Coordinates of C-alpha atoms in Angstrom, one line a residue:
M102 CA 40.3 112.6 120.1
A103 CA 40.4 108.8 120.3
L104 CA 37.4 106.9 119.3
N105 CA 35.7 104.1 121.2
T106 CA 35.5 101.3 118.7
S107 CA 35.6 97.5 118.8
A108 CA 35.2 94.5 116.6
D109 CA 31.5 94.4 117.6
A110 CA 31.0 98.2 117.2
P111 CA 33.1 99.3 114.2
L112 CA 32.8 102.5 112.4
P113 CA 31.7 102.7 108.7
V114 CA 34.2 103.7 106.2
G115 CA 32.4 106.8 105.3
Q116 CA 32.4 108.0 108.9
V117 CA 36.1 107.2 109.3
S118 CA 36.9 109.1 106.1
R119 CA 34.8 112.1 107.3
L120 CA 36.5 112.2 110.6
I121 CA 39.9 112.1 109.0
G122 CA 38.8 115.0 106.7
G123 CA 37.6 116.9 109.8
W124 CA 41.0 116.5 111.4
I125 CA 42.8 117.6 108.3
D126 CA 40.5 120.6 107.8
R127 CA 41.8 121.8 111.1
L128 CA 45.3 122.0 109.8
G129 CA 46.5 125.4 108.5
A130 CA 48.3 126.2 105.3
V131 CA 52.1 125.2 105.2
W132 CA 55.0 125.9 102.9
V133 CA 56.2 122.8 101.1
E134 CA 59.2 122.2 99.0
G135 CA 59.5 119.5 96.4
Q136 CA 60.1 118.6 92.8
I137 CA 57.3 118.6 90.2
T138 CA 57.1 115.1 88.7
Q139 CA 53.7 115.2 86.9
L140 CA 52.0 118.2 85.5
S141 CA 48.5 118.3 84.0
R142 CA 47.1 121.4 82.4
R143 CA 44.0 120.4 80.5
P144 CA 42.8 123.0 77.9
G145 CA 39.8 125.0 79.3
A146 CA 40.1 123.4 82.8
G147 CA 40.2 125.8 85.6
V148 CA 42.3 123.6 87.9
V149 CA 45.9 122.4 87.3
F150 CA 47.0 119.0 88.7
L151 CA 50.6 118.2 89.6
T152 CA 52.6 115.8 91.8
L153 CA 55.1 117.1 94.2
R154 CA 57.9 114.7 95.1
D155 CA 60.7 114.7 97.8
P156 CA 63.9 114.1 95.7
S157 CA 65.7 112.4 98.6
H158 CA 62.8 110.0 99.5
D159 CA 60.3 107.9 97.6
I160 CA 57.4 110.2 98.9
S161 CA 55.1 112.3 96.8
V162 CA 51.8 114.1 97.2
G163 CA 49.2 115.4 94.8
V164 CA 48.8 119.2 94.5
T165 CA 45.9 121.1 92.8
C166 CA 45.7 124.8 92.2
Y167 CA 43.6 127.2 90.2
R168 CA 44.8 128.0 86.7
Q169 CA 45.6 131.6 87.5
V170 CA 47.8 130.5 90.4
F171 CA 49.9 128.3 88.0
D172 CA 49.9 130.8 85.2
A173 CA 51.8 133.2 87.3
V174 CA 54.8 130.9 87.1
A175 CA 54.0 128.8 84.0
D176 CA 56.9 130.4 82.1
V177 CA 59.6 129.2 84.6
V178 CA 58.0 126.0 86.0
S179 CA 57.8 122.7 84.3
E180 CA 58.2 119.0 85.1
G181 CA 61.4 118.4 87.1
A182 CA 61.6 121.9 88.5
R183 CA 62.0 122.5 92.2
V184 CA 59.3 124.7 93.7
V185 CA 58.0 126.0 97.0
V186 CA 54.2 126.1 97.4
L187 CA 51.9 127.5 99.9
A188 CA 49.1 125.0 100.3
K189 CA 46.4 123.7 102.7
P190 CA 46.0 120.0 103.2
E191 CA 42.7 118.6 101.8
W192 CA 41.0 115.2 102.3
Y193 CA 38.8 113.8 99.5
A194 CA 36.5 111.7 101.5
P195 CA 34.9 109.6 98.7
R196 CA 38.3 108.2 97.6
G197 CA 40.1 108.6 101.0
Q198 CA 42.9 110.7 99.2
L199 CA 45.1 113.4 100.7
S200 CA 46.1 116.4 98.5
L201 CA 47.3 119.9 98.8
R202 CA 45.4 123.0 97.6
A203 CA 48.1 125.4 96.5
T204 CA 47.4 129.2 96.7
E205 CA 51.0 130.3 95.7
I206 CA 53.8 128.7 93.8
R207 CA 57.4 129.9 93.8
P208 CA 60.2 128.4 91.8
V209 CA 63.5 127.7 93.7
G210 CA 66.1 129.9 91.9
I211 CA 69.6 128.8 91.1
G212 CA 71.1 131.1 93.6
E213 CA 69.0 129.7 96.4
L214 CA 69.9 126.1 95.3
L215 CA 73.6 127.0 95.3
A216 CA 73.3 128.6 98.7
R217 CA 71.6 125.4 100.1
L218 CA 74.3 123.3 98.5
E219 CA 77.1 125.4 100.1
Q220 CA 75.4 125.1 103.5
L221 CA 75.2 121.3 103.1
K222 CA 78.8 121.2 101.9
R223 CA 79.9 123.0 105.1
T224 CA 77.8 120.7 107.2
L225 CA 79.2 117.5 105.6
A226 CA 82.7 118.8 105.6
G227 CA 82.4 119.5 109.3
E228 CA 81.5 115.8 109.8
G229 CA 84.8 114.9 108.0
L230 CA 83.2 113.2 105.1
F231 CA 85.4 115.0 102.7
A232 CA 88.6 114.5 104.6
A233 CA 91.6 113.3 102.6
D234 CA 92.6 110.6 105.1
R235 CA 89.2 108.8 104.4
K236 CA 89.9 108.3 100.8
R237 CA 91.1 104.9 99.8
S238 CA 93.5 104.1 96.9
L239 CA 92.1 102.2 93.9
P240 CA 93.4 98.7 93.0
F241 CA 96.1 98.6 90.3
L242 CA 94.1 96.1 88.2
P243 CA 90.5 95.7 89.1
Q244 CA 89.0 92.4 88.0
L245 CA 85.3 93.6 88.2
V246 CA 84.2 97.3 87.9
G247 CA 80.9 98.4 89.0
L248 CA 79.3 101.1 86.8
V249 CA 76.3 103.3 87.7
C250 CA 75.1 105.3 84.7
G251 CA 72.1 106.1 82.5
R252 CA 70.7 103.5 80.2
A253 CA 72.3 103.5 76.7
S254 CA 74.0 106.9 77.7
A255 CA 77.2 108.4 76.2
A256 CA 78.8 108.1 79.7
E257 CA 78.2 104.3 79.7
R258 CA 79.6 104.0 76.2
D259 CA 82.7 106.1 77.0
V260 CA 83.5 104.2 80.1
L261 CA 83.0 100.7 78.6
E262 CA 84.8 101.4 75.3
N263 CA 87.8 103.2 76.8
A264 CA 88.2 100.7 79.6
R265 CA 88.1 97.7 77.3
R266 CA 90.4 99.3 74.8
R267 CA 93.0 99.9 77.6
W268 CA 92.5 96.4 79.1
P269 CA 90.3 94.0 77.1
A270 CA 90.0 91.5 80.0
V271 CA 88.3 93.9 82.4
R272 CA 84.7 93.0 83.4
F273 CA 81.9 95.3 84.3
E274 CA 78.8 95.0 86.5
V275 CA 76.5 97.7 85.2
R276 CA 73.5 99.3 86.9
N277 CA 71.4 101.5 84.6
V278 CA 69.6 104.2 86.6
A279 CA 67.9 107.6 86.1
V280 CA 70.6 110.2 86.3
Q281 CA 68.3 113.2 86.6
G282 CA 64.8 113.9 87.6
V283 CA 62.8 112.8 90.7
N284 CA 63.9 109.1 90.7
A285 CA 67.6 109.7 90.2
V286 CA 68.7 109.9 93.9
T287 CA 66.8 106.8 95.0
Q288 CA 68.0 104.7 92.1
V289 CA 71.6 105.9 92.2
V290 CA 71.8 105.2 96.0
Q291 CA 70.2 101.8 95.5
A292 CA 72.7 100.9 92.7
V293 CA 75.7 102.0 94.7
K294 CA 74.6 99.9 97.7
E295 CA 73.9 96.9 95.5
L296 CA 77.4 97.1 94.0
D297 CA 79.0 97.7 97.3
E298 CA 77.5 94.5 98.7
L299 CA 79.0 92.4 95.8
P300 CA 82.3 90.9 97.1
D301 CA 83.8 90.7 93.7
V302 CA 83.4 94.4 92.8
D303 CA 86.8 96.2 93.3
V304 CA 85.8 99.7 92.4
I305 CA 82.6 101.6 91.6
I306 CA 82.2 104.3 89.0
V307 CA 79.3 106.7 89.1
A308 CA 79.2 108.4 85.7
R309 CA 77.0 111.0 84.0
G310 CA 77.5 113.4 81.1
G311 CA 77.3 117.2 81.5
G312 CA 74.2 119.2 82.2
S313 CA 72.7 122.1 83.9
V314 CA 72.9 122.8 87.7
E315 CA 69.4 121.4 88.1
D316 CA 70.2 118.3 86.1
L317 CA 73.2 117.6 88.4
L318 CA 71.4 118.2 91.6
P319 CA 70.8 114.5 92.4
F320 CA 74.6 114.1 92.7
S321 CA 74.8 116.6 95.4
D322 CA 72.0 115.0 97.4
E323 CA 72.8 114.4 101.1
Q324 CA 71.4 110.8 101.0
L325 CA 73.8 109.9 98.1
V326 CA 76.8 111.6 99.7
R327 CA 76.3 109.6 102.9
A328 CA 75.8 106.4 101.0
V329 CA 79.1 106.8 99.1
A330 CA 80.9 107.8 102.4
S331 CA 79.7 104.6 104.1
A332 CA 80.6 102.3 101.1
R333 CA 83.4 99.9 101.7
T334 CA 84.4 99.8 98.0
P335 CA 86.3 102.6 96.5
V336 CA 84.1 105.0 94.5
V337 CA 85.0 107.1 91.5
S338 CA 82.9 110.1 90.6
A339 CA 82.7 111.0 86.9
I340 CA 79.9 113.5 86.7
G341 CA 79.6 116.0 84.0
H342 CA 82.6 117.8 82.5
E343 CA 85.6 119.5 83.9
P344 CA 83.9 122.6 85.4
D345 CA 81.0 120.6 87.0
S346 CA 81.6 119.8 90.6
P347 CA 78.7 118.2 92.6
L348 CA 79.2 117.2 96.2
L349 CA 79.8 113.6 95.0
D350 CA 83.2 114.6 93.7
L351 CA 84.2 115.7 97.3
V352 CA 83.2 112.5 99.0
A353 CA 84.4 110.1 96.4
D354 CA 87.7 108.4 96.7
L355 CA 88.7 109.7 93.3
R356 CA 87.3 112.4 91.1
A357 CA 87.5 112.0 87.3
S358 CA 86.8 115.0 85.1
T359 CA 84.8 113.0 82.6
P360 CA 83.6 109.4 82.2
T361 CA 86.4 108.9 79.7
D362 CA 88.9 110.1 82.2
A363 CA 87.4 107.7 84.8
A364 CA 88.0 104.7 82.6
K365 CA 91.7 105.9 82.1
K366 CA 92.2 106.3 85.9
V367 CA 90.5 103.0 86.9
V368 CA 91.9 100.6 84.3
P369 CA 95.6 100.6 83.4
D370 CA 96.6 100.5 79.7
V371 CA 97.8 97.1 78.6
G372 CA 100.1 98.6 76.0
E373 CA 101.7 101.0 78.5
E374 CA 102.1 98.2 81.1
L375 CA 103.7 95.9 78.5
D376 CA 106.0 98.7 77.5
R377 CA 106.8 99.3 81.2
V378 CA 107.4 95.6 81.7
Q379 CA 109.7 95.4 78.6
L380 CA 111.6 98.5 79.8
L381 CA 112.1 96.9 83.2
R382 CA 113.2 93.7 81.6
D383 CA 115.7 95.5 79.4
R384 CA 117.0 97.4 82.4
A385 CA 117.3 94.2 84.4
L386 CA 119.1 92.5 81.5
R387 CA 121.5 95.4 81.1
T388 CA 122.2 95.3 84.8
V389 CA 122.8 91.6 84.8
R390 CA 125.1 91.8 81.8
G391 CA 127.0 94.7 83.4
V392 CA 127.6 92.5 86.5
L393 CA 128.6 89.5 84.4
E394 CA 131.0 91.5 82.2
R395 CA 132.6 93.2 85.3
E396 CA 133.0 89.8 86.9
E397 CA 134.5 88.3 83.7
R398 CA 137.0 91.1 83.4
G399 CA 137.9 90.6 87.1
L400 CA 138.3 86.9 86.5
A401 CA 140.4 87.4 83.4
H402 CA 142.6 89.8 85.3
A403 CA 143.0 87.3 88.1
L404 CA 143.8 84.4 85.7
G405 CA 146.3 86.7 83.8
R406 CA 148.5 87.1 86.9
P407 CA 151.8 85.1 86.8
V408 CA 150.9 83.1 89.9
M409 CA 147.7 81.8 88.2
E410 CA 149.6 81.0 84.9
R411 CA 152.3 79.1 86.9
P412 CA 150.8 78.1 90.2
H413 CA 154.1 76.3 91.2
R414 CA 156.3 79.3 90.6
M415 CA 155.7 80.6 94.1
I416 CA 156.7 77.3 95.5
E417 CA 159.8 77.1 93.2
D418 CA 160.8 80.6 94.2
R419 CA 160.5 79.8 97.8
E420 CA 162.3 76.4 97.4
D421 CA 165.7 78.1 96.9
F422 CA 165.0 80.3 99.9
V423 CA 164.1 77.3 101.9
D424 CA 167.3 75.5 100.7
A425 CA 169.4 78.5 101.8
L426 CA 167.7 78.5 105.1
V427 CA 168.3 74.8 105.6
G428 CA 172.0 75.2 104.5
R429 CA 172.4 78.1 106.9
S430 CA 170.8 76.1 109.7
R431 CA 173.1 73.2 109.0
R432 CA 176.1 75.3 109.1
T433 CA 175.0 77.1 112.2
L434 CA 174.2 73.8 113.8
G435 CA 177.6 72.4 112.8
H436 CA 179.4 75.4 114.2
L437 CA 177.5 75.1 117.4
L438 CA 178.3 71.3 117.7
D439 CA 182.0 71.9 116.8
R440 CA 182.2 74.6 119.5
A441 CA 180.4 72.3 122.0
D442 CA 182.7 69.5 121.1
S443 CA 185.7 71.6 121.6
E444 CA 184.5 72.9 124.9
L445 CA 183.6 69.4 126.0
S446 CA 187.1 68.2 125.1
H447 CA 188.7 71.1 127.0
T448 CA 186.5 70.4 130.0
R449 CA 187.1 66.7 129.9
A450 CA 190.9 67.4 129.7
R451 CA 190.6 69.7 132.8
V452 CA 188.4 67.1 134.6
V453 CA 190.9 64.3 133.7
A454 CA 193.8 66.5 134.8
L455 CA 192.2 67.4 138.1
S456 CA 190.8 63.9 138.9
P457 CA 192.4 61.7 141.6
A458 CA 192.9 58.9 139.1
A459 CA 195.4 61.2 137.2
T460 CA 197.2 61.9 140.4
L461 CA 197.5 58.2 141.1
E462 CA 198.8 57.7 137.6
R463 CA 201.7 59.9 138.4
G464 CA 202.7 57.5 141.3
Y465 CA 200.8 58.8 144.2
A466 CA 198.8 56.6 146.6
V467 CA 196.0 57.3 148.9
L468 CA 196.0 55.8 152.4
Q469 CA 192.7 54.9 154.0
R470 CA 191.8 53.6 157.4
A471 CA 189.5 50.5 157.8
D472 CA 186.6 52.8 158.3
G473 CA 187.3 54.6 154.9
H474 CA 188.7 57.8 156.2
V475 CA 191.7 59.1 154.3
V476 CA 194.9 59.5 156.2
R477 CA 196.1 63.0 155.8
S478 CA 198.6 63.3 158.6
P479 CA 200.9 60.8 160.5
E480 CA 198.9 61.6 163.5
D481 CA 195.8 60.1 161.8
A482 CA 197.4 56.5 162.1
S483 CA 198.7 54.6 165.0
A484 CA 201.5 52.1 165.1
G485 CA 200.6 48.6 164.0
E486 CA 197.4 49.8 162.3
E487 CA 196.7 48.3 159.0
L488 CA 195.9 50.8 156.2
R489 CA 194.8 50.4 152.6
A490 CA 196.9 52.0 150.1
R491 CA 195.1 52.8 146.8
V492 CA 197.4 53.1 143.8
A493 CA 196.7 53.6 140.1
E494 CA 196.5 49.8 139.4
G495 CA 194.7 48.6 142.6
E496 CA 195.0 48.5 146.3
L497 CA 197.7 47.4 148.9
T498 CA 197.5 46.7 152.6
V499 CA 200.3 48.3 154.6
R500 CA 201.0 48.3 158.3
V501 CA 202.3 51.2 160.3
T502 CA 205.5 50.3 162.1
D503 CA 206.3 53.5 163.8

């Protein structure tokens, strides 16, 4: 129920705390799951104090229980264990502090954890977070590698030493985080996001050594899986050993069996690359030499041909042929001219023989009237008419007498 308060009529702190306690007292008992982060069992004390934390969020709450309640599970429960408790919320008014009073504590078994992981795996796979087409290829030679690992851990040493041994110039941006326990998920997620925001980071490696199923649970957390799925930078998962397979392996762009394997897959080996370059250079040199030798042989063969040794030989050989053709042409032309001359002489003789001048040369004369008409018959002329008589040497004028 809302309270009627104002700046002029405020409630005392004690009354507010008692009211909150009254509201909380009306709440019933609830089952709560979390991870034990702090555990206090003082000798002789009848109450056990512990802190229950949500592994996926930075939220925790204090829990108290009677010693006999905790003793029932004391052999299987310790700090870092996941438990389910039946507890009733309590409000400690003098300090204004909320806690849970546990009446039953149950450890979360491995089988139950694995079943939950399998259910989460199916859910995330249904969203397509593990699809192969989402995975990005790693750069051939990353200039700056982001590394998320435990502080001074064997995983960090394996990645750095193997990577620098393979390519001494490679640089690392390292984020040391908790890789197990209650703070692991939050710190790993934060480190991945920080490295993903750096524009110079080409690839991110999340590395951790082997461990139990409980130790590797942070790397199957839904919050971490979604953070890696949304990262723009390629992520390599190098968690545990070969048999270990947290959900991070499925969402990462590349899975490495060990941190050492991650270094080998992310950074190329300078010696191998130099050998490959030398091999390619040798192959290119052999190819170029083969082409040059083939062309040299072709050139030598071409230069060895007679026409190249005596370039004018072809002209000399053709000169006799041209001379023969010229001679044949001249003879043919001479025959043609002789024949034409003979035919012309015969034609000329016939023309001369048949011409009127030849007839006149034989003593004949041609009579023409004044108008130029040739007299062919006596009837063509009349008595007393003057005619022209054309003879071989000239013309005469004659008169017709009868």
